[in-house]
PDB file of C-alpha atoms in Angstrom:
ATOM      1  CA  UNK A 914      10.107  40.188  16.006  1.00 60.00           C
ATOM      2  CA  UNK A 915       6.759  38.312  16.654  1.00 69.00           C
ATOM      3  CA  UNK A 916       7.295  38.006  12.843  1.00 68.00           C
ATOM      4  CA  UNK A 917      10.085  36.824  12.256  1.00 73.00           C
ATOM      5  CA  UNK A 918       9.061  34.362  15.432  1.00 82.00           C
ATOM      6  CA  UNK A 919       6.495  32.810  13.330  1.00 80.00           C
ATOM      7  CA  UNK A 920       8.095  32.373  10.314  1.00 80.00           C
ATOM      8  CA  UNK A 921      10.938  30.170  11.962  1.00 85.00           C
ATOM      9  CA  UNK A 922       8.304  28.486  13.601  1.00 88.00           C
ATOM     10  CA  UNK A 923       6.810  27.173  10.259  1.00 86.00           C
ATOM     11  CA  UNK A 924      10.770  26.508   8.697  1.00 88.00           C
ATOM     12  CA  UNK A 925      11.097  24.818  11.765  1.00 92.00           C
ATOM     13  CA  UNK A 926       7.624  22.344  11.319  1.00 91.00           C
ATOM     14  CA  UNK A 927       8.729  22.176   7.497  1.00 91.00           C
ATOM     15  CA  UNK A 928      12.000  20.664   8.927  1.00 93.00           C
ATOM     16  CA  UNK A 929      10.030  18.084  11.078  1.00 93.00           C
ATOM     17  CA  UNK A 930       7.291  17.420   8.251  1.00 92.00           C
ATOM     18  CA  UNK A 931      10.313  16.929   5.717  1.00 92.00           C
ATOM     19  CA  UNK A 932      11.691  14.226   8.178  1.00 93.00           C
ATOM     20  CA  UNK A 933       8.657  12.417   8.510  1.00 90.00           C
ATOM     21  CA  UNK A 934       8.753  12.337   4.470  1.00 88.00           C
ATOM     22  CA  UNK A 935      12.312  10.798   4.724  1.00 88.00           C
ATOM     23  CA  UNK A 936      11.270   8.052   6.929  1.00 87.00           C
ATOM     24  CA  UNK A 937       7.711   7.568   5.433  1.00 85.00           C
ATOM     25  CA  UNK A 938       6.470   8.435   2.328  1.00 82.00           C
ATOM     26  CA  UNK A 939       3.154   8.791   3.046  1.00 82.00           C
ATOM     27  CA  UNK A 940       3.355  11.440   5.411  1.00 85.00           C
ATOM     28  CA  UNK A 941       4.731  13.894   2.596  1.00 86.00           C
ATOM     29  CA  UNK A 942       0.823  14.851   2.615  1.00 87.00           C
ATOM     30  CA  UNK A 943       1.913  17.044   5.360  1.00 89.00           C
ATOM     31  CA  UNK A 944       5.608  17.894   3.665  1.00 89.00           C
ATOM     32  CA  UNK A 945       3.672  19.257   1.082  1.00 88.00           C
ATOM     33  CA  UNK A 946       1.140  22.349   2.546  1.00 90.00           C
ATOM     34  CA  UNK A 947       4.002  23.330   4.297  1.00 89.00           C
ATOM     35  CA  UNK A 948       6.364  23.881   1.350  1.00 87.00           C
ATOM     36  CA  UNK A 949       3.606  25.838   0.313  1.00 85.00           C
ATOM     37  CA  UNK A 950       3.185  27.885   3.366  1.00 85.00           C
ATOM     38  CA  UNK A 951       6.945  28.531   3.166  1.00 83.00           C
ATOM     39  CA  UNK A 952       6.490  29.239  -0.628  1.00 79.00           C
ATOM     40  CA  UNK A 953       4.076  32.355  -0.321  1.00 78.00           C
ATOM     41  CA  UNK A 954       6.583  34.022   1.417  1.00 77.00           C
ATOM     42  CA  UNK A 955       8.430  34.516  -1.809  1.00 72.00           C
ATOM     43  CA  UNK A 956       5.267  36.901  -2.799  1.00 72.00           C
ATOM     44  CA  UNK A 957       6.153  39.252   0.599  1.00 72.00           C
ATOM     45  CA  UNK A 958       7.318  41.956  -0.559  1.00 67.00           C
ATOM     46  CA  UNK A 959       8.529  42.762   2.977  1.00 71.00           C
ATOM     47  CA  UNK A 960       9.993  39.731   3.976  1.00 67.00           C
ATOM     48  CA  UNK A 961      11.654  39.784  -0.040  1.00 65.00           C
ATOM     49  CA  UNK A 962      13.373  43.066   0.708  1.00 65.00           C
ATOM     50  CA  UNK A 963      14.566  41.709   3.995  1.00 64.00           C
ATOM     51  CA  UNK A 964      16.515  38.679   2.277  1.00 63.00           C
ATOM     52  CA  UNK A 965      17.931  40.397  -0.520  1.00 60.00           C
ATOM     53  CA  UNK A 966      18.606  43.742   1.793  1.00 61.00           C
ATOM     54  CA  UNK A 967      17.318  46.016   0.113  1.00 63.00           C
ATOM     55  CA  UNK A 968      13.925  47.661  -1.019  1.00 68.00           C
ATOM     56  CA  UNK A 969      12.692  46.411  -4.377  1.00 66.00           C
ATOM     57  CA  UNK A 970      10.405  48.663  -6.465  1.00 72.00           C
ATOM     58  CA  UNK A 971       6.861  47.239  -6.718  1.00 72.00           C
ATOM     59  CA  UNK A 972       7.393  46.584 -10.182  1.00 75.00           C
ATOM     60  CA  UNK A 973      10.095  44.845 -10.330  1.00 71.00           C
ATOM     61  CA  UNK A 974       8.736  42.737  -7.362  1.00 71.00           C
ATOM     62  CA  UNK A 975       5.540  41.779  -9.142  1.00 76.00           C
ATOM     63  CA  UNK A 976       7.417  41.682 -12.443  1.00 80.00           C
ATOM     64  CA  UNK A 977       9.653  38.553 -10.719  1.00 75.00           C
ATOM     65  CA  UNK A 978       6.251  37.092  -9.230  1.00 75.00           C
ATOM     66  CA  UNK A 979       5.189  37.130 -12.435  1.00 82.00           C
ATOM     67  CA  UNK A 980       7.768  35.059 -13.509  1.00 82.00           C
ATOM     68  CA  UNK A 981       7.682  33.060 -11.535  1.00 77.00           C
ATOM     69  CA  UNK A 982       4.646  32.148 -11.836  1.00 78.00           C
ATOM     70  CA  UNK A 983       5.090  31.392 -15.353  1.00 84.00           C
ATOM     71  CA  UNK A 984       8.316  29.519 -15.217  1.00 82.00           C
ATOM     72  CA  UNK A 985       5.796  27.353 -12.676  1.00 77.00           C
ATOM     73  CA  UNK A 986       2.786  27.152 -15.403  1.00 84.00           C
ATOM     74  CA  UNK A 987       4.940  25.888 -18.132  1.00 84.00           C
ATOM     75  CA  UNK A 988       5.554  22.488 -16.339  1.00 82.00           C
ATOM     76  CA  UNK A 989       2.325  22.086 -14.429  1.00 83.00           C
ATOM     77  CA  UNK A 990       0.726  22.782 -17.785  1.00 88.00           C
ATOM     78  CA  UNK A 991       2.737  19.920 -19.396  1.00 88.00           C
ATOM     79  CA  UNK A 992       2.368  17.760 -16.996  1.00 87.00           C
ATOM     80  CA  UNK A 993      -1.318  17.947 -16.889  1.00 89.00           C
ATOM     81  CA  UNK A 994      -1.311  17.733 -20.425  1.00 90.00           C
ATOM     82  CA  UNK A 995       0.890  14.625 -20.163  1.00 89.00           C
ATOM     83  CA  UNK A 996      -1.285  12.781 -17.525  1.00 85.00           C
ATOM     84  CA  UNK A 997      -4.222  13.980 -19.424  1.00 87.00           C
ATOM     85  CA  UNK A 998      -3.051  11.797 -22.974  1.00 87.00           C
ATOM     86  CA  UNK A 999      -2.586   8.572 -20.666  1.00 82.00           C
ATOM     87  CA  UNK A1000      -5.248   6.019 -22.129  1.00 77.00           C
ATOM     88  CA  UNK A1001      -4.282   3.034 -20.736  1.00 72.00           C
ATOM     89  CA  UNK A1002      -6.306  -0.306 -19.608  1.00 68.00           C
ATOM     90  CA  UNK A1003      -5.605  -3.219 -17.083  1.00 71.00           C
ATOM     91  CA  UNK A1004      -6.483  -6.462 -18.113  1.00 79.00           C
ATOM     92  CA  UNK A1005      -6.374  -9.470 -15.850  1.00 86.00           C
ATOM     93  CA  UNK A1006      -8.702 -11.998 -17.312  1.00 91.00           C
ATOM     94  CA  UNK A1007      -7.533 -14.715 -14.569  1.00 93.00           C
ATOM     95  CA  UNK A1008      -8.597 -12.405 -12.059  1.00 94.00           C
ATOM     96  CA  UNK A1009     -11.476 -10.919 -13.410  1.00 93.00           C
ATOM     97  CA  UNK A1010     -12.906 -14.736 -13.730  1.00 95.00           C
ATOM     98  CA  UNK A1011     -11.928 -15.242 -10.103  1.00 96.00           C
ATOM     99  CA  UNK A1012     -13.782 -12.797  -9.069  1.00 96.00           C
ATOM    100  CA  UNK A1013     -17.080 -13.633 -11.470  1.00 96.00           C
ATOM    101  CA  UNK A1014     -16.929 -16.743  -9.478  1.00 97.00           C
ATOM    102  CA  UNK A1015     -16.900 -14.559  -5.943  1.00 97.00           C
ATOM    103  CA  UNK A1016     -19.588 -12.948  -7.083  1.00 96.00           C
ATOM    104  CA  UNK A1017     -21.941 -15.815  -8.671  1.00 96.00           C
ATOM    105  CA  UNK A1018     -20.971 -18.907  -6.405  1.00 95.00           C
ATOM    106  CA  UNK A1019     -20.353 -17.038  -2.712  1.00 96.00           C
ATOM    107  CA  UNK A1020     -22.156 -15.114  -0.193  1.00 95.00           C
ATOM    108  CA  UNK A1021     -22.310 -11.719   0.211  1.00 95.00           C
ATOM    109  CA  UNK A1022     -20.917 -11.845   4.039  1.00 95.00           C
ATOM    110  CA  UNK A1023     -18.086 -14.582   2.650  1.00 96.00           C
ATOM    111  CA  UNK A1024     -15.252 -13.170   4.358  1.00 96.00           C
ATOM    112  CA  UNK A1025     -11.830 -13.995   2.325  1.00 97.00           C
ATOM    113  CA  UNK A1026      -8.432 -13.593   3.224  1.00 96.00           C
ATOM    114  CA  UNK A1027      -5.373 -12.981   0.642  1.00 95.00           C
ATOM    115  CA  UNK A1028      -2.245 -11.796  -0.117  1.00 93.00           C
ATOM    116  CA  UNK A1029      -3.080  -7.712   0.134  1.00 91.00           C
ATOM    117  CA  UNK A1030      -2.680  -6.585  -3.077  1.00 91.00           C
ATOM    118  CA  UNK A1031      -4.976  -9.032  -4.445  1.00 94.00           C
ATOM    119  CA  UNK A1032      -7.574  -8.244  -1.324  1.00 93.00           C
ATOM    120  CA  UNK A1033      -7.931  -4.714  -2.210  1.00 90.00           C
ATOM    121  CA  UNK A1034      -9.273  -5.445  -6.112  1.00 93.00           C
ATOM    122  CA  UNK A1035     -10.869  -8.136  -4.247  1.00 95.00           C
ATOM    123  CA  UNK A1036     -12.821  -5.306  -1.851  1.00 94.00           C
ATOM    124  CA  UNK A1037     -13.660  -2.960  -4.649  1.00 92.00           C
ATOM    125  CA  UNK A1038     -14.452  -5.342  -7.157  1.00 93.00           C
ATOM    126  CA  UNK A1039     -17.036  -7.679  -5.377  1.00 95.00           C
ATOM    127  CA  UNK A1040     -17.444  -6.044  -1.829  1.00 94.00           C
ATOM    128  CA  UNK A1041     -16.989  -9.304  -0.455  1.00 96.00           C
ATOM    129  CA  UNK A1042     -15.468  -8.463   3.879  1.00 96.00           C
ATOM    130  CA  UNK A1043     -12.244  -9.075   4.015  1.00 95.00           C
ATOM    131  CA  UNK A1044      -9.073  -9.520   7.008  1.00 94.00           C
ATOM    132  CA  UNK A1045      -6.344  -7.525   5.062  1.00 91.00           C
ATOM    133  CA  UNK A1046      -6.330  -4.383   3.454  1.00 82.00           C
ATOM    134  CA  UNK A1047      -2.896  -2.299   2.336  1.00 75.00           C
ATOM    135  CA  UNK A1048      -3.757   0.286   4.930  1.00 74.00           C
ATOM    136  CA  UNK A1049      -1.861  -1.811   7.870  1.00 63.00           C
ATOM    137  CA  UNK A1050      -0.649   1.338  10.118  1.00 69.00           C
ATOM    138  CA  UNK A1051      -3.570  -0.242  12.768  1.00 77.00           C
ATOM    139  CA  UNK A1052      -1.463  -2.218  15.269  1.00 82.00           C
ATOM    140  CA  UNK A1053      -4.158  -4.646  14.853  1.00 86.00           C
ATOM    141  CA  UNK A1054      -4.446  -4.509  11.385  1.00 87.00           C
ATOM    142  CA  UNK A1055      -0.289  -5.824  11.383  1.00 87.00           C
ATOM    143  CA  UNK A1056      -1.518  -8.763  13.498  1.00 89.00           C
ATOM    144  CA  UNK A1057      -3.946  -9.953  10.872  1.00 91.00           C
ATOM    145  CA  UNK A1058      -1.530  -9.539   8.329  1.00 91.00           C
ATOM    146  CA  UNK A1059       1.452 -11.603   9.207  1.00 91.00           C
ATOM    147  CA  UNK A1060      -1.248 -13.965  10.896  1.00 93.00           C
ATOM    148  CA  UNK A1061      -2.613 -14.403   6.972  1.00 94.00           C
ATOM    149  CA  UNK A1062       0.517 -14.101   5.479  1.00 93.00           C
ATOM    150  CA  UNK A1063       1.970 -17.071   7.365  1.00 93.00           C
ATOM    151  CA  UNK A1064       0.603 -19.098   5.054  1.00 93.00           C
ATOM    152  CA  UNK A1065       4.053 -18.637   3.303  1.00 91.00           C
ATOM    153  CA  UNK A1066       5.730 -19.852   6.508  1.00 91.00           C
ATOM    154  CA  UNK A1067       7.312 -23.136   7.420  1.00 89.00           C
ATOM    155  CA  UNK A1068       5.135 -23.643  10.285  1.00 89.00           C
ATOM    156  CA  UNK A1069       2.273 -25.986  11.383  1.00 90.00           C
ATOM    157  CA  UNK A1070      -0.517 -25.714   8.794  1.00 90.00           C
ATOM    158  CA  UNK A1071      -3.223 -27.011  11.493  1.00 92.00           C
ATOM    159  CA  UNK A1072      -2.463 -24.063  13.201  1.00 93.00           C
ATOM    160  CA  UNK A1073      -2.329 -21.545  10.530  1.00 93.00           C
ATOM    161  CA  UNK A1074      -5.897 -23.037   9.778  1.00 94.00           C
ATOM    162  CA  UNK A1075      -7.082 -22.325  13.092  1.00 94.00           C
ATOM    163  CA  UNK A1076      -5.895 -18.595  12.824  1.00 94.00           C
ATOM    164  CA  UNK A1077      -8.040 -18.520   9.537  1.00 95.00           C
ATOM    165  CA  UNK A1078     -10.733 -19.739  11.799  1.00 95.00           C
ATOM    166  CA  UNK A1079     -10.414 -17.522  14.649  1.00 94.00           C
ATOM    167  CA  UNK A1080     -10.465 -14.323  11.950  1.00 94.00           C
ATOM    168  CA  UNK A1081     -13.962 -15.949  10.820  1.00 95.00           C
ATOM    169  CA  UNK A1082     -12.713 -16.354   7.394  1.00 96.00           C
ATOM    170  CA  UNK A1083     -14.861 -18.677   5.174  1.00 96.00           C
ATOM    171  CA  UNK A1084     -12.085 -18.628   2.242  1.00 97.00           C
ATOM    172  CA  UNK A1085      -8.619 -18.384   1.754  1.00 97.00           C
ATOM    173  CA  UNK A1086      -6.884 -17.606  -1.619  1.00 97.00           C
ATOM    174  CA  UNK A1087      -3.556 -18.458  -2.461  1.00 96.00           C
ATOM    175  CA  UNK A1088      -1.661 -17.267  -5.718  1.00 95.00           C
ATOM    176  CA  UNK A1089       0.530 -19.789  -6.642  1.00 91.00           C
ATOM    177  CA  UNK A1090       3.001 -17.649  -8.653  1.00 89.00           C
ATOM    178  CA  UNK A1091       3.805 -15.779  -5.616  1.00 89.00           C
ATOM    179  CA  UNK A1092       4.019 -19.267  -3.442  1.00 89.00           C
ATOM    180  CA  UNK A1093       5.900 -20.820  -5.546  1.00 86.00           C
ATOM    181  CA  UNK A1094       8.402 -18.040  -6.602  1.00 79.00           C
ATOM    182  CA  UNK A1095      12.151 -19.153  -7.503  1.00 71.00           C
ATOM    183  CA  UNK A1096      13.695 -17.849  -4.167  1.00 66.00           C
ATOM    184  CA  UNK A1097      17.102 -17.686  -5.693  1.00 68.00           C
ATOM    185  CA  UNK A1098      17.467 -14.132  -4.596  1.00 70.00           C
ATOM    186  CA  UNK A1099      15.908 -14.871  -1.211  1.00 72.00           C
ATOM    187  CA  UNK A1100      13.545 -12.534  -1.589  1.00 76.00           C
ATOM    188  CA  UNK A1101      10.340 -14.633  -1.527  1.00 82.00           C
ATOM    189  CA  UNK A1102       7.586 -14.822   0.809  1.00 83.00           C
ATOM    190  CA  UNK A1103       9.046 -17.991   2.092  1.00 82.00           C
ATOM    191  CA  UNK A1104      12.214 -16.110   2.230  1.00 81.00           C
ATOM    192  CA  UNK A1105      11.019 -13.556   4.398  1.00 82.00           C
ATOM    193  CA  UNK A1106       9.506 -15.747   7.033  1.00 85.00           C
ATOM    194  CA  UNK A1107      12.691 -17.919   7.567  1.00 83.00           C
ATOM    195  CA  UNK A1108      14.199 -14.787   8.536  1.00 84.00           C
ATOM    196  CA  UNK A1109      11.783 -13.814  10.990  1.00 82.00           C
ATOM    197  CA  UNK A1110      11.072 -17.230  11.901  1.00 81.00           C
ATOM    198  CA  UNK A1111      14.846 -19.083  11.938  1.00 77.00           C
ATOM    199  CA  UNK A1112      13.814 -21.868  14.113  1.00 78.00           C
ATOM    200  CA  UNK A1113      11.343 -23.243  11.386  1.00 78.00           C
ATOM    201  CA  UNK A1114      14.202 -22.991   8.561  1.00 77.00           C
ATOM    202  CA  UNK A1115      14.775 -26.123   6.097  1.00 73.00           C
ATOM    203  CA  UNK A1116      11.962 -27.881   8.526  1.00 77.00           C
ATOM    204  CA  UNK A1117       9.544 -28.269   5.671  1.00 84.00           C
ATOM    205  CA  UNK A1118       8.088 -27.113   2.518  1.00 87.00           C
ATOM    206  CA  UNK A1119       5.590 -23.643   3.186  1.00 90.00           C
ATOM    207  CA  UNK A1120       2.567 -24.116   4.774  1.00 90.00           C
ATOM    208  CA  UNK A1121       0.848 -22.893   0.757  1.00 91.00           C
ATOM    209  CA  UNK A1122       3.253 -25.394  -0.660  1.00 90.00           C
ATOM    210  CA  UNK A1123       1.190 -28.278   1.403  1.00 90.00           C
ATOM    211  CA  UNK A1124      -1.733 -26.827   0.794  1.00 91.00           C
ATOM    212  CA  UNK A1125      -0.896 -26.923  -3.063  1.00 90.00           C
ATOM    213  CA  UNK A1126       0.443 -30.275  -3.128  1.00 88.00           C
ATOM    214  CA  UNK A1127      -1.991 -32.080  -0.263  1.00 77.00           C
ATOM    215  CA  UNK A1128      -4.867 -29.539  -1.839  1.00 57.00           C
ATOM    216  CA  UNK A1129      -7.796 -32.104  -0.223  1.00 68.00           C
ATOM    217  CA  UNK A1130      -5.850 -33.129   3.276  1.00 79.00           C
ATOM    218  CA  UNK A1131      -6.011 -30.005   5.131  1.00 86.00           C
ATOM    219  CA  UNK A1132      -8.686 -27.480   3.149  1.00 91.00           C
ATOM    220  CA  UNK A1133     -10.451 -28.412   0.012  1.00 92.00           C
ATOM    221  CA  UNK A1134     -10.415 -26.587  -3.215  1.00 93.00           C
ATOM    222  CA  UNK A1135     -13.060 -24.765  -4.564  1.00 94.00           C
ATOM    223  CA  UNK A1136     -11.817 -23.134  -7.090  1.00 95.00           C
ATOM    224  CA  UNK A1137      -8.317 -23.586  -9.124  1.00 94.00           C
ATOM    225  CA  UNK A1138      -7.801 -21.469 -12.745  1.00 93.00           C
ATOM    226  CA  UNK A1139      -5.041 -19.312 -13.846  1.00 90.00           C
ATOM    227  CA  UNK A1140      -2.974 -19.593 -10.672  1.00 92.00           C
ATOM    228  CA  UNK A1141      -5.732 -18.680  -7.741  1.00 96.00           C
ATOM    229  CA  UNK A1142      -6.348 -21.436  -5.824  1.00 95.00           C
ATOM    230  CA  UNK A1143      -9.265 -20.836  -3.583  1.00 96.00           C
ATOM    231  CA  UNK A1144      -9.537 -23.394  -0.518  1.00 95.00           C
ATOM    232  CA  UNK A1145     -12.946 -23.603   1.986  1.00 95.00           C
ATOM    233  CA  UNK A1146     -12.021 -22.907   5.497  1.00 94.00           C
ATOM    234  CA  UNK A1147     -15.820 -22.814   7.073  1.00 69.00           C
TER     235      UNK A1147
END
């Protein structure tokens, strides 16, 4: 009984883990140990017998664990082998000259602020500090976000500035493919924040739109090529 108690116990957490997985994807890292938990059980010959009801000869039971166990190999091995033959090479030479100019014509405690995926190449590649990272499951890691991505809200830019400000960020960088995307499928940045912020709708162009077109009037650019526009804020 205090068995059987324990293995409903773990189909019961695999259960809860394989919710979690549903709802976020990330949390499949604990989805996974438990499948495997669950797994070994296959390889009890005890708890075997007691499924199929009735007792298995040892051979036969490590003859089908042998099995499967091969039936398993042949796809791990191919997929290995298949990962293995990837040769493959990213090549951004806009941002790869963007950041030669982080590195040669800022300061190592420059603190920057950017759309997130652009802030984590950003991190690695010059260890400039940054605001924004993609791990946002910090409550106050959310805050900075939306405070940095306002930028692609209607609102006030003199107060978006003075966000910047408050976060101690010397630079901001703005990527003018994803400012200026065609929003005909609403699903722009822009897009986004008129949702979440309906009052602002149709009341003007996006605060990176201003800063684009009025690039001297409210931060000044010190750097422009390829698409990044990078504008002083202290």
């Amino acid at each position: 009984l205090k068995v059987l108690l324990q293995i409903i116990f773990n189909m019961i957490q695999l259960a809860c883990f394989a919710l979690m997985a549903g709802m976020i994807m990330r949390l499949k890292l604990f989805l996974t140990p438990q499948m495997c938990i669950i797994v070994s059980l296959l390889f009890s010959e005890k708890f075997l017998c007691d499924i199929v009801g009735f007792q298995v000869k040892k051979r036969w039971f490590f003859a089908a664990c042998i099995a499967l166990l091969s039936c398993m190999s042949v796809a791990g091995i191919r997929n290995i082998n298949e990962e293995r033959n990837i040769i493959g090479e990213f090549e951004n030479a806009d941002m790869e000259n963007l950041f030669d100019w982080i590195n040669t014509r800022t300061l190592p405690n420059a603190v920057f602020a950017c759309s997130i995926p652009l802030s984590a190449n950003l991190k690695l590649t010059t260890e400039r500090p940054i605001v924004i990272h993609p791990h946002y499951e910090d409550t106050e890691l959310r805050k900075r976000t939306k405070q940095v991505y306002e930028m692609y809200s209607r609102r006030s830019p003199e107060k978006f500035i003075q966000a910047l400000q408050k976060l101690h960020v010397n630079y901001l960088i703005i990527e003018n493919w994803v400012c200026l995307k065609d929003s005909k499928d609403n699903c722009s940045q822009t897009d986004i924040w008129d949702y979440v912020d309906a009052k602002s709708r149709g009341q003007s162009e996006s605060i990176c739109r201003r800063l684009l077109a009025d690039d001297q009037k409210f931060l000044p650019v010190v750097y422009s090529h390829g698409g990044y526009f990078v504008f002083k804020v202290q």
